[in-house]
mmCIF file of C-alpha atoms in Angstrom:
data_model
loop_
_atom_site.group_PDB
_atom_site.id
_atom_site.type_symbol
_atom_site.label_atom_id
_atom_site.label_comp_id
_atom_site.label_asym_id
_atom_site.label_seq_id
_atom_site.Cartn_x
_atom_site.Cartn_y
_atom_site.Cartn_z
ATOM 1 C CA ASP A 259 11.075 13.178 -3.317
ATOM 2 C CA VAL A 260 7.940 12.815 -0.093
ATOM 3 C CA LYS A 261 9.916 11.025 2.177
ATOM 4 C CA VAL A 262 7.802 8.889 4.434
ATOM 5 C CA THR A 263 9.964 7.281 7.674
ATOM 6 C CA GLN A 264 8.625 4.640 9.879
ATOM 7 C CA SER A 265 10.503 5.258 12.652
ATOM 8 C CA SER A 266 11.939 1.933 13.650
ATOM 9 C CA ARG A 267 11.913 -1.513 10.490
ATOM 10 C CA TYR A 268 12.185 -3.895 13.527
ATOM 11 C CA LEU A 269 10.238 -4.388 16.505
ATOM 12 C CA VAL A 270 9.858 -7.100 19.222
ATOM 13 C CA LYS A 271 7.055 -6.400 22.628
ATOM 14 C CA ARG A 272 5.942 -8.899 24.977
ATOM 15 C CA THR A 273 2.016 -9.641 25.157
ATOM 16 C CA GLY A 274 0.127 -6.215 27.305
ATOM 17 C CA GLU A 275 2.442 -3.832 26.278
ATOM 18 C CA LYS A 276 1.461 -0.500 25.006
ATOM 19 C CA VAL A 277 2.990 0.163 21.650
ATOM 20 C CA PHE A 278 4.371 3.195 19.557
ATOM 21 C CA LEU A 279 4.506 3.045 16.021
ATOM 22 C CA GLU A 280 5.975 6.764 14.743
ATOM 23 C CA CYS A 281 5.615 8.251 10.872
ATOM 24 C CA VAL A 282 6.720 11.481 9.681
ATOM 25 C CA GLN A 283 6.247 12.770 6.194
ATOM 26 C CA ASP A 284 8.301 15.809 5.013
ATOM 27 C CA MET A 285 6.012 17.096 2.315
ATOM 28 C CA ASP A 286 3.345 18.539 3.823
ATOM 29 C CA HIS A 287 0.808 16.234 3.227
ATOM 30 C CA GLU A 288 -3.037 16.187 4.093
ATOM 31 C CA ASN A 289 -3.803 12.712 4.621
ATOM 32 C CA MET A 290 -2.228 9.769 5.979
ATOM 33 C CA PHE A 291 -2.844 6.567 6.504
ATOM 34 C CA TRP A 292 -1.776 3.161 8.734
ATOM 35 C CA TYR A 293 -1.595 -0.393 6.766
ATOM 36 C CA ARG A 294 -1.042 -3.296 8.477
ATOM 37 C CA GLN A 295 0.396 -6.204 5.538
ATOM 38 C CA ASP A 296 -0.015 -9.999 5.894
ATOM 39 C CA PRO A 297 0.965 -12.401 3.615
ATOM 40 C CA GLY A 298 -2.171 -13.715 1.310
ATOM 41 C CA LEU A 299 -4.873 -10.818 2.516
ATOM 42 C CA GLY A 300 -3.358 -7.619 1.385
ATOM 43 C CA LEU A 301 -2.788 -4.509 2.885
ATOM 44 C CA ARG A 302 -5.928 -3.636 5.083
ATOM 45 C CA LEU A 303 -6.372 0.361 6.375
ATOM 46 C CA ILE A 304 -6.250 0.528 10.214
ATOM 47 C CA TYR A 305 -7.197 4.563 10.869
ATOM 48 C CA PHE A 306 -6.552 7.444 8.427
ATOM 49 C CA SER A 307 -6.468 11.357 9.091
ATOM 50 C CA TYR A 308 -7.479 13.886 6.546
ATOM 51 C CA ASP A 309 -6.258 16.769 9.139
ATOM 52 C CA VAL A 310 -4.576 17.044 11.920
ATOM 53 C CA LYS A 311 -6.127 15.787 15.360
ATOM 54 C CA MET A 312 -8.457 14.724 12.674
ATOM 55 C CA LYS A 313 -9.368 10.700 12.846
ATOM 56 C CA GLU A 314 -11.342 8.370 10.388
ATOM 57 C CA LYS A 315 -12.046 4.609 11.273
ATOM 58 C CA GLY A 316 -10.224 2.094 8.632
ATOM 59 C CA ASP A 317 -11.449 -1.593 7.804
ATOM 60 C CA ILE A 318 -9.630 -3.234 10.846
ATOM 61 C CA PRO A 319 -9.290 -1.100 13.437
ATOM 62 C CA GLU A 320 -10.006 -2.749 16.759
ATOM 63 C CA GLY A 321 -7.529 -3.075 18.932
ATOM 64 C CA TYR A 322 -5.428 0.179 17.351
ATOM 65 C CA SER A 323 -5.807 3.844 18.456
ATOM 66 C CA VAL A 324 -3.903 6.852 16.839
ATOM 67 C CA SER A 325 -2.672 10.375 17.371
ATOM 68 C CA ARG A 326 -2.193 13.650 15.128
ATOM 69 C CA GLU A 327 -1.009 16.401 16.835
ATOM 70 C CA LYS A 328 0.949 17.734 14.442
ATOM 71 C CA LYS A 329 0.606 17.453 10.334
ATOM 72 C CA GLU A 330 3.692 15.591 9.483
ATOM 73 C CA ARG A 331 4.186 12.958 11.873
ATOM 74 C CA PHE A 332 1.216 10.192 12.440
ATOM 75 C CA SER A 333 1.282 7.839 15.397
ATOM 76 C CA LEU A 334 -0.198 4.539 15.437
ATOM 77 C CA ILE A 335 -1.076 2.875 18.459
ATOM 78 C CA LEU A 336 -1.732 -0.366 19.846
ATOM 79 C CA GLU A 337 -2.921 -0.156 23.538
ATOM 80 C CA SER A 338 -2.376 -3.736 24.796
ATOM 81 C CA ALA A 339 0.154 -5.739 21.939
ATOM 82 C CA SER A 340 -1.916 -9.567 21.457
ATOM 83 C CA THR A 341 -0.002 -12.296 18.453
ATOM 84 C CA ASN A 342 -2.338 -11.869 16.666
ATOM 85 C CA GLN A 343 -1.033 -8.074 15.887
ATOM 86 C CA THR A 344 1.982 -9.687 14.597
ATOM 87 C CA SER A 345 2.510 -7.675 11.155
ATOM 88 C CA MET A 346 4.466 -5.834 8.844
ATOM 89 C CA TYR A 347 2.524 -1.694 9.508
ATOM 90 C CA LEU A 348 3.047 0.765 6.807
ATOM 91 C CA CYS A 349 2.699 3.850 6.629
ATOM 92 C CA ALA A 350 1.576 6.489 3.080
ATOM 93 C CA SER A 351 0.415 9.594 3.072
ATOM 94 C CA ARG A 352 -1.444 11.133 0.401
ATOM 95 C CA THR A 353 -1.937 14.291 -1.586
ATOM 96 C CA THR A 354 -5.144 15.656 -2.381
ATOM 97 C CA GLY A 355 -5.622 16.195 -5.876
ATOM 98 C CA VAL A 356 -6.998 14.049 -8.898
ATOM 99 C CA ASP A 357 -4.678 11.694 -9.063
ATOM 100 C CA TYR A 358 -4.397 10.912 -5.632
ATOM 101 C CA GLY A 359 -0.202 10.401 -4.987
ATOM 102 C CA TYR A 360 0.358 8.322 -2.375
ATOM 103 C CA THR A 361 3.833 7.887 -0.599
ATOM 104 C CA PHE A 362 4.514 4.412 2.155
ATOM 105 C CA GLY A 363 7.552 4.425 4.266
ATOM 106 C CA SER A 364 9.024 1.504 4.483
ATOM 107 C CA GLY A 365 6.934 -0.690 6.786
ATOM 108 C CA THR A 366 7.901 -1.464 10.673
ATOM 109 C CA ARG A 367 8.448 -5.381 11.549
ATOM 110 C CA LEU A 368 6.039 -5.813 14.586
ATOM 111 C CA THR A 369 7.325 -9.412 16.868
ATOM 112 C CA VAL A 370 4.337 -9.735 19.499
ATOM 113 C CA VAL A 371 5.850 -12.294 22.212
ATOM 114 C CA LYS B 214 -18.573 -5.877 -2.148
ATOM 115 C CA ASN B 215 -15.520 -4.132 -3.587
ATOM 116 C CA GLN B 216 -12.526 -6.715 -4.937
ATOM 117 C CA VAL B 217 -8.725 -6.850 -6.540
ATOM 118 C CA GLU B 218 -7.843 -10.276 -8.215
ATOM 119 C CA GLN B 219 -3.942 -10.577 -9.249
ATOM 120 C CA SER B 220 -3.120 -13.632 -11.450
ATOM 121 C CA PRO B 221 -0.546 -15.044 -11.333
ATOM 122 C CA GLN B 222 0.179 -15.698 -7.126
ATOM 123 C CA SER B 223 3.616 -16.290 -8.062
ATOM 124 C CA LEU B 224 5.743 -16.496 -11.671
ATOM 125 C CA ILE B 225 9.284 -17.166 -12.172
ATOM 126 C CA ILE B 226 10.902 -16.280 -15.110
ATOM 127 C CA LEU B 227 14.225 -16.341 -16.505
ATOM 128 C CA GLU B 228 16.478 -12.716 -16.932
ATOM 129 C CA GLY B 229 15.468 -11.274 -20.029
ATOM 130 C CA LYS B 230 12.510 -12.521 -20.736
ATOM 131 C CA ASN B 231 9.169 -10.575 -20.941
ATOM 132 C CA CYS B 232 5.903 -10.997 -18.782
ATOM 133 C CA THR B 233 2.346 -9.736 -18.553
ATOM 134 C CA LEU B 234 0.593 -9.777 -14.557
ATOM 135 C CA GLN B 235 -2.926 -9.272 -14.616
ATOM 136 C CA CYS B 236 -5.671 -7.768 -12.152
ATOM 137 C CA ASN B 237 -9.293 -7.731 -12.218
ATOM 138 C CA TYR B 238 -11.391 -5.926 -9.945
ATOM 139 C CA THR B 239 -15.366 -5.280 -9.207
ATOM 140 C CA VAL B 240 -14.374 -1.606 -7.426
ATOM 141 C CA SER B 241 -17.098 0.377 -8.335
ATOM 142 C CA PRO B 242 -17.735 3.722 -8.579
ATOM 143 C CA PHE B 243 -13.902 3.721 -9.860
ATOM 144 C CA SER B 244 -11.286 6.738 -10.227
ATOM 145 C CA ASN B 245 -8.093 5.303 -10.359
ATOM 146 C CA LEU B 246 -5.709 1.801 -11.086
ATOM 147 C CA ARG B 247 -1.886 1.737 -9.157
ATOM 148 C CA TRP B 248 0.281 -0.772 -10.084
ATOM 149 C CA TYR B 249 3.439 -0.801 -7.081
ATOM 150 C CA LYS B 250 6.032 -2.910 -6.606
ATOM 151 C CA GLN B 251 7.222 -4.059 -2.785
ATOM 152 C CA ASP B 252 10.424 -5.130 -2.284
ATOM 153 C CA THR B 253 10.516 -7.945 0.600
ATOM 154 C CA GLY B 254 11.116 -6.169 3.536
ATOM 155 C CA ARG B 255 10.863 -2.583 2.066
ATOM 156 C CA GLY B 256 6.927 -0.815 1.506
ATOM 157 C CA PRO B 257 5.867 -0.053 -2.079
ATOM 158 C CA VAL B 258 6.464 2.070 -4.485
ATOM 159 C CA SER B 259 4.716 3.090 -7.065
ATOM 160 C CA LEU B 260 5.227 2.590 -10.825
ATOM 161 C CA THR B 261 2.109 3.645 -12.845
ATOM 162 C CA ILE B 262 -1.269 5.352 -12.049
ATOM 163 C CA MET B 263 -4.018 5.130 -14.399
ATOM 164 C CA THR B 264 -7.329 6.990 -14.431
ATOM 165 C CA PHE B 265 -10.635 4.992 -16.241
ATOM 166 C CA SER B 266 -10.191 7.037 -19.350
ATOM 167 C CA GLU B 267 -6.324 5.908 -19.561
ATOM 168 C CA ASN B 268 -5.409 2.924 -21.743
ATOM 169 C CA THR B 269 -2.122 3.009 -20.847
ATOM 170 C CA LYS B 270 0.882 3.998 -18.815
ATOM 171 C CA SER B 271 4.823 3.148 -19.386
ATOM 172 C CA ASN B 272 6.882 3.876 -16.653
ATOM 173 C CA GLY B 273 10.828 2.281 -18.452
ATOM 174 C CA ARG B 274 10.603 -1.729 -18.791
ATOM 175 C CA TYR B 275 6.706 -1.365 -17.117
ATOM 176 C CA THR B 276 4.043 -0.474 -19.553
ATOM 177 C CA ALA B 277 0.231 -0.390 -17.268
ATOM 178 C CA THR B 278 -2.751 -1.474 -19.632
ATOM 179 C CA LEU B 279 -6.579 -0.335 -18.229
ATOM 180 C CA ASP B 280 -10.019 -1.860 -20.087
ATOM 181 C CA ALA B 281 -12.196 -0.234 -17.855
ATOM 182 C CA ASP B 282 -14.844 -1.562 -19.505
ATOM 183 C CA THR B 283 -13.442 -4.897 -18.598
ATOM 184 C CA LYS B 284 -12.259 -4.234 -15.741
ATOM 185 C CA GLN B 285 -9.027 -5.339 -16.197
ATOM 186 C CA SER B 286 -5.238 -4.273 -16.311
ATOM 187 C CA SER B 287 -1.974 -5.820 -16.200
ATOM 188 C CA LEU B 288 1.294 -4.997 -15.798
ATOM 189 C CA HIS B 289 3.774 -5.894 -18.333
ATOM 190 C CA ILE B 290 7.512 -6.463 -17.899
ATOM 191 C CA THR B 291 10.377 -6.209 -20.812
ATOM 192 C CA ALA B 292 13.195 -7.745 -20.402
ATOM 193 C CA SER B 293 12.945 -8.595 -17.162
ATOM 194 C CA GLN B 294 15.895 -7.950 -14.840
ATOM 195 C CA LEU B 295 17.288 -9.694 -11.525
ATOM 196 C CA SER B 296 16.071 -6.678 -9.988
ATOM 197 C CA ASP B 297 12.528 -6.850 -10.821
ATOM 198 C CA SER B 298 11.907 -9.735 -8.391
ATOM 199 C CA ALA B 299 9.392 -8.449 -6.050
ATOM 200 C CA SER B 300 6.109 -8.397 -5.495
ATOM 201 C CA TYR B 301 3.284 -6.272 -7.794
ATOM 202 C CA ILE B 302 0.437 -4.645 -6.162
ATOM 203 C CA CYS B 303 -2.045 -3.612 -7.814
ATOM 204 C CA VAL B 304 -4.087 -0.779 -6.077
ATOM 205 C CA VAL B 305 -8.392 0.359 -7.040
ATOM 206 C CA SER B 306 -9.331 3.977 -5.451
ATOM 207 C CA PRO B 307 -12.885 3.843 -5.609
ATOM 208 C CA GLY B 308 -14.328 7.682 -6.717
ATOM 209 C CA ILE B 309 -15.515 9.913 -4.095
ATOM 210 C CA PRO B 310 -16.866 9.451 -1.696
ATOM 211 C CA GLY B 311 -14.515 6.254 -0.875
ATOM 212 C CA GLY B 312 -12.205 7.809 -2.012
ATOM 213 C CA ASN B 313 -9.258 7.500 1.303
ATOM 214 C CA LYS B 314 -10.587 3.095 1.698
ATOM 215 C CA LEU B 315 -8.395 1.349 -1.537
ATOM 216 C CA THR B 316 -8.765 -1.767 -2.570
ATOM 217 C CA PHE B 317 -5.308 -3.301 -2.571
ATOM 218 C CA GLY B 318 -4.804 -7.008 -4.543
ATOM 219 C CA THR B 319 -2.560 -9.519 -2.777
ATOM 220 C CA GLY B 320 0.236 -9.353 -5.498
ATOM 221 C CA THR B 321 1.856 -11.231 -7.881
ATOM 222 C CA GLN B 322 5.351 -12.290 -6.124
ATOM 223 C CA LEU B 323 7.502 -12.309 -9.047
ATOM 224 C CA LYS B 324 11.594 -14.562 -9.411
ATOM 225 C CA VAL B 325 13.718 -13.427 -11.915
ATOM 226 C CA GLU B 326 16.324 -16.053 -12.392
ATOM 227 C CA LEU B 327 19.901 -16.236 -14.062
#
């Protein structure tokens, strides 16, 4: 089974801190994604990457950046955390091909105080 | 604007009963539609995926249907169990070139009680 591992289940950070969320997948997928999930809003795409060192903005990239130095690892960076970035963050990876087999990590619940 | 709407927002049923969750979408062009189950505090897990040419897909007690003409899908759960308590999310994938930007519904929160 494909595994997508997010390094932290829960994080509490202070306003203004730089925050790193790490995601690793073990199936050599080209495509990786970062979403945030908020009640009543569904999942919203922050950034995605279709190859090493490649990245594209999703629907809500403001306040975030990403890094993909190795194929298996995709990092989400909050340059200066703010309270409105308190959320559940989900990483996903995808096969290429018709069925677009997305696999999600277990999520990181980030609280910014 | 691409949208996915799910109903009901929440649902409570007794163990052993069946239920049906609805999903209507406006995504066009359309590539495929997925149903995910998300347990509280966990990431979504795929239940079914259907392309526009498929009408039904089963995964154990879960059966999804798709009507691409009316842009409607449903997820039917048979003989519910307590472990079915979760949020069920409908996700639509656009046809290329928008292929990496999924549109997510906000989910139906299902609670199965004794």
